[in-house]
Coordinates of N, CA, C and O in Angstrom, one line a residue:
T1 N -90.4 -12.7 11.3 CA -90.8 -12.4 9.9 C -91.6 -13.6 9.4 O -91.0 -14.7 9.5
P2 N -92.8 -13.5 8.9 CA -93.5 -14.6 8.3 C -92.9 -15.1 7.0 O -92.1 -14.4 6.4
A3 N -93.2 -16.3 6.7 CA -92.7 -16.9 5.4 C -94.0 -17.4 4.7 O -94.9 -17.9 5.3
Y4 N -93.9 -17.3 3.3 CA -95.0 -17.8 2.5 C -94.4 -19.1 1.8 O -93.4 -19.0 1.2
Y5 N -95.2 -20.2 1.8 CA -94.8 -21.4 1.1 C -96.0 -22.2 0.8 O -96.8 -22.5 1.6
R6 N -96.1 -22.6 -0.5 CA -97.2 -23.5 -1.0 C -98.6 -23.1 -0.4 O -99.3 -24.0 0.1
G7 N -99.0 -21.9 -0.5 CA -100.3 -21.5 -0.1 C -100.5 -21.3 1.4 O -101.6 -21.0 1.8
K8 N -99.4 -21.3 2.2 CA -99.6 -21.1 3.6 C -98.6 -20.0 4.0 O -97.6 -19.8 3.4
V9 N -99.0 -19.3 5.1 CA -98.1 -18.4 5.8 C -97.7 -19.0 7.1 O -98.5 -19.5 7.9
Y10 N -96.4 -18.9 7.4 CA -95.8 -19.5 8.6 C -95.2 -18.4 9.4 O -94.5 -17.5 8.9
A11 N -95.4 -18.4 10.7 CA -94.9 -17.4 11.6 C -94.7 -17.9 13.0 O -95.4 -18.8 13.4
G12 N -93.7 -17.4 13.6 CA -93.4 -17.7 15.0 C -94.0 -16.7 16.0 O -94.1 -15.5 15.6
A13 N -94.3 -17.1 17.2 CA -94.8 -16.2 18.2 C -93.9 -16.4 19.4 O -93.6 -17.6 19.8
W14 N -93.4 -15.4 20.0 CA -92.3 -15.4 21.0 C -92.5 -16.5 22.1 O -91.7 -17.4 22.3
N15 N -93.7 -16.6 22.7 CA -93.9 -17.5 23.8 C -94.8 -18.7 23.5 O -95.0 -19.6 24.3
S16 N -95.2 -18.9 22.2 CA -96.2 -20.0 22.0 C -95.9 -20.8 20.8 O -96.7 -21.7 20.4
G17 N -94.7 -20.7 20.1 CA -94.4 -21.6 19.0 C -94.6 -21.0 17.6 O -94.5 -19.9 17.4
V18 N -94.8 -22.0 16.7 CA -94.9 -21.6 15.3 C -96.3 -21.9 14.8 O -96.9 -22.9 15.2
Y19 N -96.8 -21.1 13.9 CA -98.2 -21.2 13.4 C -98.1 -21.3 11.9 O -97.3 -20.6 11.2
A20 N -99.1 -22.0 11.3 CA -99.3 -22.0 9.8 C -100.7 -21.6 9.6 O -101.6 -22.1 10.2
F21 N -100.9 -20.7 8.6 CA -102.3 -20.3 8.2 C -102.5 -20.4 6.7 O -101.5 -20.3 6.0
E22 N -103.7 -20.7 6.3 CA -104.0 -20.7 4.9 C -103.9 -19.3 4.4 O -104.5 -18.4 5.0
A23 N -103.1 -19.1 3.4 CA -102.9 -17.7 2.9 C -104.1 -17.0 2.4 O -104.3 -15.8 2.6
K24 N -105.0 -17.7 1.7 CA -106.2 -17.1 1.1 C -107.3 -16.8 2.1 O -108.0 -15.8 2.0
T25 N -107.4 -17.6 3.2 CA -108.5 -17.4 4.1 C -108.0 -16.9 5.5 O -108.9 -16.4 6.3
G26 N -106.8 -17.1 5.8 CA -106.3 -16.8 7.2 C -106.7 -17.9 8.2 O -106.3 -17.8 9.4
K27 N -107.3 -19.0 7.7 CA -107.7 -20.1 8.6 C -106.4 -20.8 9.1 O -105.5 -21.0 8.4
S28 N -106.5 -21.2 10.4 CA -105.3 -21.9 11.0 C -105.2 -23.2 10.3 O -106.1 -24.0 10.2
A29 N -104.0 -23.6 9.9 CA -103.7 -24.9 9.4 C -103.1 -25.8 10.5 O -103.4 -27.0 10.6
W30 N -102.2 -25.2 11.3 CA -101.6 -26.0 12.4 C -100.8 -25.0 13.3 O -100.5 -23.9 12.9
H31 N -100.6 -25.5 14.5 CA -99.7 -24.8 15.5 C -98.8 -25.8 16.1 O -99.2 -26.9 16.5
M32 N -97.6 -25.4 16.3 CA -96.6 -26.3 17.0 C -96.0 -25.5 18.2 O -95.4 -24.5 18.0
S33 N -96.2 -26.1 19.4 CA -95.6 -25.5 20.6 C -94.2 -25.9 20.6 O -93.8 -27.1 20.2
T34 N -93.3 -25.0 20.9 CA -91.8 -25.4 21.0 C -91.4 -25.4 22.5 O -92.0 -24.7 23.3
S35 N -90.4 -26.2 22.7 CA -89.8 -26.2 24.1 C -89.0 -25.0 24.4 O -88.8 -24.7 25.6
D36 N -88.7 -24.2 23.4 CA -87.9 -23.0 23.6 C -88.7 -21.8 23.1 O -89.6 -21.9 22.3
T37 N -88.4 -20.6 23.6 CA -89.1 -19.4 23.1 C -88.4 -18.7 21.9 O -87.2 -19.1 21.6
G38 N -89.0 -17.8 21.3 CA -88.5 -17.0 20.3 C -88.1 -17.6 18.9 O -87.0 -17.6 18.5
P39 N -89.1 -18.3 18.3 CA -88.8 -18.9 17.0 C -88.4 -17.8 15.9 O -88.9 -16.7 15.9
S40 N -87.4 -18.2 15.1 CA -87.0 -17.3 14.0 C -88.0 -17.4 12.9 O -88.9 -18.2 12.9
A41 N -87.7 -16.6 11.8 CA -88.4 -16.8 10.6 C -88.2 -18.2 10.1 O -87.1 -18.7 10.0
P42 N -89.3 -18.9 9.7 CA -89.2 -20.2 9.1 C -88.6 -20.1 7.7 O -88.9 -19.1 7.0
V43 N -87.9 -21.1 7.3 CA -87.4 -21.3 5.9 C -87.9 -22.6 5.4 O -87.7 -23.6 6.0
C44 N -88.7 -22.6 4.3 CA -89.4 -23.8 3.8 C -88.8 -24.2 2.4 O -88.6 -23.4 1.6
K45 N -88.7 -25.5 2.3 CA -88.3 -26.1 1.0 C -88.6 -27.6 1.1 O -88.5 -28.3 2.1
D46 N -88.9 -28.2 -0.1 CA -89.2 -29.6 -0.2 C -90.2 -30.2 0.8 O -90.0 -31.3 1.3
G47 N -91.2 -29.4 1.1 CA -92.2 -29.8 2.0 C -91.8 -29.8 3.5 O -92.5 -30.3 4.4
M48 N -90.8 -29.1 3.8 CA -90.3 -28.9 5.2 C -90.0 -27.5 5.5 O -89.7 -26.7 4.6
C49 N -90.2 -27.1 6.8 CA -89.9 -25.8 7.3 C -88.9 -25.9 8.4 O -89.1 -26.7 9.4
V50 N -87.8 -25.1 8.4 CA -86.8 -25.1 9.4 C -86.8 -23.8 10.1 O -86.9 -22.7 9.4
F51 N -86.6 -23.8 11.4 CA -86.5 -22.5 12.1 C -85.7 -22.7 13.4 O -85.5 -23.9 13.9
N52 N -85.1 -21.7 13.9 CA -84.3 -21.7 15.1 C -85.2 -21.1 16.2 O -86.1 -20.3 15.9
T53 N -84.8 -21.3 17.5 CA -85.5 -20.6 18.6 C -84.4 -19.9 19.3 O -83.2 -20.3 19.4
D54 N -84.7 -18.8 19.9 CA -83.7 -17.9 20.6 C -83.0 -18.7 21.7 O -81.8 -18.6 21.9
S55 N -83.8 -19.5 22.4 CA -83.1 -20.2 23.5 C -82.8 -21.7 23.1 O -83.1 -22.6 23.8
C56 N -82.1 -21.8 21.9 CA -81.2 -23.0 21.8 C -81.5 -23.9 20.7 O -80.6 -24.7 20.4
T57 N -82.6 -24.1 20.1 CA -82.9 -25.3 19.3 C -83.2 -25.0 17.8 O -83.9 -24.0 17.6
M58 N -82.8 -25.8 16.9 CA -83.2 -25.7 15.5 C -84.2 -26.9 15.3 O -83.9 -28.0 15.7
F59 N -85.3 -26.6 14.6 CA -86.3 -27.5 14.4 C -86.6 -27.7 12.8 O -86.5 -26.7 12.1
N60 N -86.9 -28.8 12.4 CA -87.4 -29.1 11.0 C -88.8 -29.8 11.2 O -88.9 -30.8 11.8
V61 N -89.8 -29.2 10.5 CA -91.2 -29.7 10.6 C -91.7 -29.9 9.2 O -91.3 -29.3 8.3
E62 N -92.7 -30.8 9.1 CA -93.5 -30.9 7.9 C -94.3 -29.7 7.6 O -95.0 -29.2 8.5
A63 N -94.1 -29.1 6.4 CA -94.8 -27.9 6.1 C -96.3 -28.0 6.1 O -97.0 -27.1 6.6
D64 N -96.9 -29.1 5.7 CA -98.3 -29.3 5.7 C -99.0 -29.5 7.0 O -100.1 -29.2 7.3
T65 N -98.2 -30.2 7.9 CA -98.9 -30.7 9.2 C -98.2 -30.1 10.5 O -98.8 -30.2 11.5
G66 N -97.0 -29.6 10.4 CA -96.3 -29.2 11.6 C -95.6 -30.3 12.4 O -95.0 -30.1 13.4
R67 N -95.7 -31.6 11.9 CA -95.1 -32.7 12.6 C -93.6 -32.5 12.6 O -93.0 -32.3 11.5
M68 N -93.0 -32.7 13.7 CA -91.6 -32.5 13.9 C -90.8 -33.7 13.2 O -91.1 -34.8 13.4
L69 N -89.9 -33.3 12.3 CA -89.1 -34.3 11.7 C -87.7 -34.5 12.4 O -87.3 -35.6 12.6
W70 N -87.1 -33.4 12.9 CA -85.9 -33.5 13.7 C -85.7 -32.2 14.4 O -86.3 -31.2 14.0
S71 N -84.9 -32.3 15.5 CA -84.5 -31.0 16.2 C -83.1 -31.2 16.7 O -82.7 -32.4 17.0
W72 N -82.4 -30.1 16.9 CA -81.0 -30.1 17.5 C -81.0 -29.0 18.5 O -81.3 -27.8 18.2
W73 N -80.5 -29.3 19.7 CA -80.2 -28.3 20.7 C -78.8 -27.8 20.3 O -77.9 -28.6 20.3
L74 N -78.7 -26.5 20.0 CA -77.4 -26.0 19.5 C -76.7 -25.1 20.5 O -75.5 -25.1 20.6
G75 N -77.4 -24.2 21.2 CA -76.8 -23.3 22.2 C -77.6 -22.0 22.3 O -78.4 -21.7 21.5
S76 N -77.4 -21.3 23.4 CA -78.2 -20.1 23.6 C -77.3 -18.9 23.9 O -76.2 -19.0 24.5
P77 N -77.6 -17.7 23.3 CA -78.8 -17.4 22.5 C -78.5 -17.7 21.0 O -77.4 -17.6 20.6
Q78 N -79.5 -18.1 20.3 CA -79.4 -18.4 18.9 C -80.4 -17.4 18.1 O -81.5 -17.7 18.0
R79 N -79.8 -16.3 17.7 CA -80.7 -15.2 17.2 C -80.9 -15.2 15.7 O -81.9 -14.6 15.3
A80 N -80.1 -15.7 14.9 CA -80.2 -15.7 13.5 C -81.1 -16.8 12.9 O -81.0 -17.9 13.4
A81 N -81.8 -16.5 11.9 CA -82.6 -17.6 11.2 C -81.7 -18.5 10.4 O -80.6 -18.0 10.0
P82 N -82.1 -19.7 10.2 CA -81.3 -20.6 9.3 C -81.5 -20.2 7.8 O -82.4 -19.4 7.5
V83 N -80.7 -20.8 7.0 CA -80.8 -20.6 5.5 C -80.8 -22.0 4.9 O -80.0 -22.9 5.4
V84 N -81.6 -22.3 3.9 CA -81.6 -23.6 3.2 C -81.1 -23.3 1.8 O -81.6 -22.5 1.1
A85 N -80.1 -24.1 1.4 CA -79.6 -24.1 0.0 C -79.3 -25.5 -0.4 O -78.6 -26.3 0.3
G86 N -80.0 -26.0 -1.5 CA -79.8 -27.4 -1.9 C -80.5 -28.2 -0.8 O -81.6 -28.0 -0.4
N87 N -79.7 -29.3 -0.4 CA -80.3 -30.1 0.7 C -79.6 -29.9 2.0 O -79.4 -30.8 2.8
T88 N -79.1 -28.6 2.2 CA -78.4 -28.3 3.4 C -79.0 -27.1 4.1 O -79.4 -26.1 3.5
V89 N -79.0 -27.2 5.5 CA -79.4 -26.1 6.3 C -78.1 -25.5 6.9 O -77.3 -26.2 7.4
Y90 N -78.0 -24.1 6.8 CA -76.8 -23.4 7.3 C -77.3 -22.5 8.5 O -78.4 -21.9 8.3
T91 N -76.6 -22.5 9.6 CA -77.1 -21.7 10.7 C -75.8 -21.3 11.5 O -74.8 -22.0 11.5
T92 N -76.0 -20.3 12.3 CA -74.9 -19.9 13.3 C -75.5 -20.0 14.7 O -76.7 -19.9 14.9
Y93 N -74.6 -20.3 15.6 CA -75.1 -20.6 17.0 C -73.9 -20.5 17.9 O -72.7 -20.7 17.5
P94 N -74.1 -20.3 19.2 CA -73.1 -20.4 20.2 C -72.8 -21.8 20.6 O -73.7 -22.6 20.7
K95 N -71.6 -22.2 20.8 CA -71.2 -23.5 21.3 C -70.8 -23.3 22.7 O -69.7 -22.9 23.0
N96 N -71.8 -23.4 23.6 CA -71.7 -23.0 25.0 C -70.6 -23.8 25.8 O -70.2 -23.3 26.8
D97 N -70.3 -25.0 25.3 CA -69.4 -25.8 26.1 C -67.9 -25.8 25.6 O -67.1 -26.6 26.0
A98 N -67.6 -24.9 24.7 CA -66.2 -24.8 24.2 C -65.9 -23.4 23.6 O -66.8 -22.6 23.5
Q99 N -64.7 -23.2 23.3 CA -64.3 -21.9 22.8 C -63.4 -22.1 21.6 O -62.5 -23.1 21.6
G100 N -63.5 -21.3 20.6 CA -62.6 -21.4 19.4 C -61.6 -20.3 19.4 O -61.3 -19.7 20.4
A101 N -61.1 -20.0 18.2 CA -60.2 -18.9 18.0 C -60.7 -17.6 18.6 O -61.9 -17.3 18.6
H102 N -59.8 -16.7 19.1 CA -60.2 -15.4 19.7 C -61.0 -15.6 20.9 O -61.7 -14.6 21.3
G103 N -61.1 -16.7 21.5 CA -61.9 -16.9 22.7 C -63.4 -16.9 22.4 O -64.3 -16.9 23.3
S104 N -63.8 -17.0 21.1 CA -65.2 -17.0 20.7 C -65.9 -18.3 21.0 O -65.2 -19.4 20.9
K105 N -67.2 -18.2 21.2 CA -67.9 -19.5 21.4 C -68.9 -19.7 20.3 O -69.8 -20.5 20.3
Y106 N -68.8 -18.9 19.2 CA -69.7 -19.0 18.1 C -69.2 -19.8 16.9 O -68.0 -19.8 16.6
V107 N -70.2 -20.5 16.2 CA -69.8 -21.3 15.0 C -70.9 -21.1 14.0 O -72.0 -20.6 14.2
V108 N -70.5 -21.4 12.7 CA -71.5 -21.6 11.6 C -71.4 -23.1 11.3 O -70.4 -23.7 11.3
G109 N -72.6 -23.7 11.1 CA -72.7 -25.1 10.8 C -73.6 -25.4 9.7 O -74.5 -24.6 9.4
A110 N -73.4 -26.6 9.1 CA -74.2 -27.1 8.0 C -74.8 -28.4 8.4 O -74.1 -29.3 9.0
F111 N -76.1 -28.6 8.1 CA -76.8 -29.8 8.5 C -77.6 -30.3 7.3 O -78.1 -29.6 6.5
D112 N -77.8 -31.7 7.2 CA -78.6 -32.2 6.2 C -80.1 -31.8 6.4 O -80.6 -32.0 7.5
L113 N -80.7 -31.3 5.4 CA -82.1 -30.9 5.5 C -83.0 -32.0 5.9 O -83.9 -31.8 6.8
K114 N -82.9 -33.1 5.3 CA -83.9 -34.2 5.6 C -83.7 -34.9 6.9 O -84.6 -35.3 7.6
T115 N -82.4 -35.1 7.3 CA -82.1 -35.9 8.5 C -81.6 -35.1 9.7 O -81.7 -35.6 10.8
G116 N -81.1 -33.9 9.4 CA -80.5 -33.1 10.5 C -79.1 -33.5 10.8 O -78.5 -32.9 11.7
A117 N -78.6 -34.4 10.1 CA -77.2 -34.9 10.4 C -76.2 -33.7 10.1 O -76.3 -33.1 9.1
P118 N -75.3 -33.5 11.1 CA -74.3 -32.4 10.9 C -73.4 -32.8 9.7 O -73.0 -33.9 9.6
K119 N -73.1 -31.8 8.9 CA -72.1 -31.9 7.8 C -70.8 -31.3 8.1 O -69.8 -31.9 7.9
W120 N -70.8 -30.1 8.7 CA -69.5 -29.5 9.1 C -69.8 -28.3 10.1 O -71.0 -27.9 10.1
R121 N -68.8 -27.9 10.7 CA -68.9 -26.7 11.7 C -67.6 -26.0 11.7 O -66.5 -26.6 11.7
R122 N -67.6 -24.6 11.6 CA -66.4 -23.8 11.7 C -66.6 -22.7 12.7 O -67.7 -22.1 12.8
W123 N -65.5 -22.4 13.5 CA -65.6 -21.3 14.5 C -65.6 -20.0 13.7 O -64.9 -19.8 12.7
I124 N -66.3 -19.0 14.3 CA -66.2 -17.6 13.8 C -65.9 -16.8 15.0 O -66.1 -17.2 16.2
D125 N -65.5 -15.5 14.8 CA -65.0 -14.7 15.9 C -66.0 -14.1 16.8 O -65.7 -13.4 17.8
G126 N -67.3 -14.2 16.5 CA -68.4 -13.6 17.3 C -69.7 -14.0 16.8 O -69.9 -14.7 15.8
E127 N -70.8 -13.5 17.5 CA -72.1 -13.7 17.1 C -72.4 -13.1 15.7 O -71.9 -12.1 15.3
A128 N -73.1 -13.9 14.9 CA -73.5 -13.4 13.5 C -74.4 -12.2 13.6 O -75.3 -12.2 14.5
L129 N -74.3 -11.3 12.6 CA -75.2 -10.2 12.5 C -76.6 -10.6 12.2 O -77.6 -10.1 12.6
M130 N -76.7 -11.6 11.2 CA -77.9 -12.1 10.8 C -77.6 -13.5 10.2 O -76.6 -14.0 10.3
A131 N -78.6 -14.0 9.4 CA -78.5 -15.3 8.8 C -77.3 -15.4 7.9 O -77.0 -14.4 7.2
P132 N -76.7 -16.5 7.7 CA -75.6 -16.7 6.6 C -76.2 -16.4 5.3 O -77.4 -16.5 5.0
V133 N -75.4 -16.1 4.3 CA -75.8 -15.9 2.9 C -75.1 -17.0 2.2 O -73.8 -17.2 2.3
V134 N -75.8 -17.8 1.4 CA -75.2 -18.9 0.6 C -75.5 -18.6 -0.9 O -76.6 -18.4 -1.3
H135 N -74.4 -18.7 -1.7 CA -74.5 -18.4 -3.1 C -73.3 -18.9 -3.8 O -72.2 -18.8 -3.3
G136 N -73.5 -19.6 -4.9 CA -72.4 -20.0 -5.8 C -71.4 -20.9 -5.1 O -70.2 -20.8 -5.3
G137 N -71.9 -21.8 -4.2 CA -71.0 -22.7 -3.6 C -70.2 -22.1 -2.4 O -69.3 -22.7 -1.9
R138 N -70.6 -20.9 -2.0 CA -69.9 -20.2 -0.9 C -70.9 -19.9 0.2 O -72.1 -19.6 -0.1
T139 N -70.5 -19.9 1.4 CA -71.3 -19.4 2.6 C -70.6 -18.2 3.1 O -69.4 -18.2 3.4
Y140 N -71.3 -17.1 3.3 CA -70.8 -15.9 3.9 C -71.5 -15.6 5.2 O -72.7 -15.7 5.4
V141 N -70.6 -15.2 6.2 CA -71.2 -14.9 7.5 C -70.5 -13.6 8.0 O -69.3 -13.5 8.0
A142 N -71.3 -12.6 8.4 CA -70.8 -11.4 8.9 C -71.0 -11.4 10.4 O -72.1 -11.8 10.9
T143 N -70.0 -11.1 11.2 CA -70.1 -11.1 12.7 C -70.2 -9.7 13.3 O -69.8 -8.7 12.6
Q144 N -70.6 -9.7 14.5 CA -70.7 -8.4 15.2 C -69.4 -7.8 15.5 O -69.3 -6.6 15.8
R145 N -68.3 -8.6 15.4 CA -67.0 -8.0 15.5 C -66.5 -7.4 14.2 O -65.3 -6.9 14.2
G146 N -67.3 -7.3 13.2 CA -66.9 -6.7 11.9 C -66.1 -7.6 11.0 O -65.4 -7.0 10.2
T147 N -66.3 -8.9 11.1 CA -65.5 -9.8 10.3 C -66.4 -10.5 9.3 O -67.5 -10.9 9.6
L148 N -66.0 -10.6 8.0 CA -66.7 -11.3 7.0 C -66.0 -12.6 6.7 O -64.8 -12.6 6.4
Y149 N -66.7 -13.8 6.9 CA -66.1 -15.1 6.6 C -66.7 -15.6 5.3 O -67.9 -15.5 5.0
E150 N -65.8 -16.1 4.4 CA -66.2 -16.7 3.2 C -65.7 -18.1 3.2 O -64.6 -18.4 3.3
L151 N -66.7 -19.1 3.2 CA -66.4 -20.5 3.4 C -67.0 -21.3 2.3 O -67.9 -20.9 1.6
S152 N -66.4 -22.5 2.0 CA -67.0 -23.4 1.1 C -68.3 -23.9 1.6 O -68.3 -24.4 2.7
A153 N -69.3 -23.8 0.8 CA -70.6 -24.3 1.3 C -70.6 -25.8 1.4 O -71.3 -26.4 2.3
A154 N -69.8 -26.5 0.7 CA -69.8 -28.0 0.7 C -69.1 -28.5 1.9 O -69.6 -29.5 2.5
D155 N -68.0 -28.0 2.3 CA -67.3 -28.6 3.5 C -66.8 -27.6 4.5 O -66.2 -28.0 5.5
G156 N -67.2 -26.3 4.4 CA -66.8 -25.3 5.4 C -65.4 -24.8 5.3 O -65.0 -24.1 6.2
A157 N -64.6 -25.3 4.3 CA -63.2 -24.8 4.2 C -63.2 -23.3 4.1 O -64.0 -22.7 3.4
V158 N -62.2 -22.7 4.8 CA -62.1 -21.3 4.9 C -61.5 -20.8 3.5 O -60.4 -21.3 3.1
I159 N -62.2 -19.9 2.8 CA -61.7 -19.3 1.6 C -61.0 -18.0 1.9 O -59.9 -17.7 1.4
E160 N -61.7 -17.2 2.7 CA -61.2 -15.9 3.0 C -61.8 -15.4 4.3 O -63.0 -15.6 4.5
V161 N -61.1 -14.7 5.1 CA -61.6 -14.0 6.3 C -61.1 -12.5 6.2 O -60.0 -12.2 6.0
R162 N -62.1 -11.6 6.3 CA -61.8 -10.2 6.2 C -62.3 -9.4 7.4 O -63.5 -9.4 7.7
A163 N -61.3 -8.8 8.1 CA -61.7 -8.0 9.3 C -61.9 -6.6 8.7 O -61.0 -5.8 8.7
N164 N -63.1 -6.3 8.1 CA -63.3 -5.1 7.4 C -64.4 -4.2 8.0 O -64.9 -3.4 7.3
G165 N -64.8 -4.5 9.2 CA -65.8 -3.6 9.8 C -67.2 -3.8 9.2 O -68.0 -2.9 9.2
I166 N -67.4 -5.0 8.6 CA -68.7 -5.2 7.9 C -69.9 -4.9 8.9 O -69.8 -5.3 10.1
A167 N -70.9 -4.3 8.4 CA -72.0 -3.9 9.3 C -73.3 -4.6 9.0 O -74.3 -4.4 9.7
A168 N -73.3 -5.4 8.0 CA -74.5 -6.2 7.6 C -74.1 -7.4 6.8 O -73.0 -7.3 6.2
P169 N -74.9 -8.4 6.6 CA -74.6 -9.5 5.7 C -74.4 -9.0 4.3 O -75.0 -8.0 3.9
P170 N -73.5 -9.6 3.6 CA -73.3 -9.2 2.2 C -74.5 -9.4 1.3 O -75.3 -10.3 1.6
V171 N -74.6 -8.7 0.3 CA -75.6 -8.9 -0.8 C -74.9 -9.4 -2.0 O -73.9 -8.8 -2.4
V172 N -75.4 -10.5 -2.6 CA -74.8 -11.1 -3.7 C -75.5 -10.6 -5.0 O -76.7 -10.6 -5.1
S173 N -74.7 -10.0 -5.9 CA -75.2 -9.5 -7.1 C -74.5 -10.1 -8.3 O -73.5 -10.8 -8.1
G174 N -74.9 -9.9 -9.5 CA -74.2 -10.4 -10.7 C -72.8 -9.8 -10.8 O -72.0 -10.4 -11.5
E175 N -72.6 -8.7 -10.2 CA -71.2 -8.1 -10.2 C -70.3 -8.6 -9.1 O -69.1 -8.3 -9.1
G176 N -70.9 -9.3 -8.1 CA -70.1 -9.8 -7.0 C -70.8 -9.5 -5.7 O -72.0 -9.5 -5.6
L177 N -70.0 -9.2 -4.6 CA -70.6 -8.9 -3.3 C -70.7 -7.5 -3.1 O -69.8 -6.7 -3.5
V178 N -71.8 -7.1 -2.5 CA -72.0 -5.7 -2.1 C -71.9 -5.7 -0.6 O -72.6 -6.4 0.1
L179 N -71.0 -4.9 -0.1 CA -70.7 -4.9 1.4 C -71.0 -3.5 2.0 O -70.8 -2.5 1.3
S180 N -71.4 -3.5 3.2 CA -71.6 -2.3 4.0 C -70.6 -2.4 5.1 O -70.7 -3.2 6.0
H181 N -69.5 -1.6 5.0 CA -68.4 -1.7 6.0 C -67.6 -0.5 6.1 O -67.7 0.4 5.4
A182 N -66.7 -0.5 7.1 CA -65.7 0.5 7.3 C -64.5 0.2 6.4 O -64.5 -0.7 5.6
E183 N -63.4 0.9 6.7 CA -62.2 0.7 5.9 C -61.7 -0.8 6.0 O -61.7 -1.3 7.1
A184 N -61.4 -1.4 4.9 CA -61.0 -2.8 4.9 C -59.6 -3.0 5.4 O -58.7 -2.2 5.2
T185 N -59.4 -4.1 6.2 CA -58.1 -4.4 6.8 C -58.0 -5.9 6.5 O -58.7 -6.7 7.1
P186 N -57.0 -6.3 5.7 CA -56.8 -7.8 5.5 C -56.4 -8.5 6.7 O -55.8 -8.0 7.6
V187 N -56.9 -9.8 6.8 CA -56.5 -10.6 7.9 C -55.5 -11.7 7.5 O -55.7 -12.2 6.5

């Protein structure tokens, strides 16, 4: 999925990296080859664009030039795009060298937008359905096992875990969360 930011359109191409184009003219602004295939949709803020690659790595680049600011090898496969809220990047990924609760190898983590420094990491019971949702100081992650995690965005503290058959990431509205799920079962 392409992203629009400050007059440019950013998009990934499976085997050749990430591209930036001038939105008005379509003229190429820059191209960045990645060491990994399958870039996710870029997320841009404060002159930076962050994206994940399917085969392992999260990158942060300058939005105007494509110059790499930092990268982290996280684990494979890494299918969901990152989310930026405030000065933090939130993403889900497999931790291939360890296992958490329920024998899962998946985590949700928070990283400093400017430096890439890890802030926190929490185990989840399976691969995320899509990108985390961050709103009102909370991070929500829906997993393929049908579990919804509600965590503190600041420190990753677990607020609530619902094994409710969730089928998509929640939508945050003025009324609360809108969920698509089967019958709820408290955990």
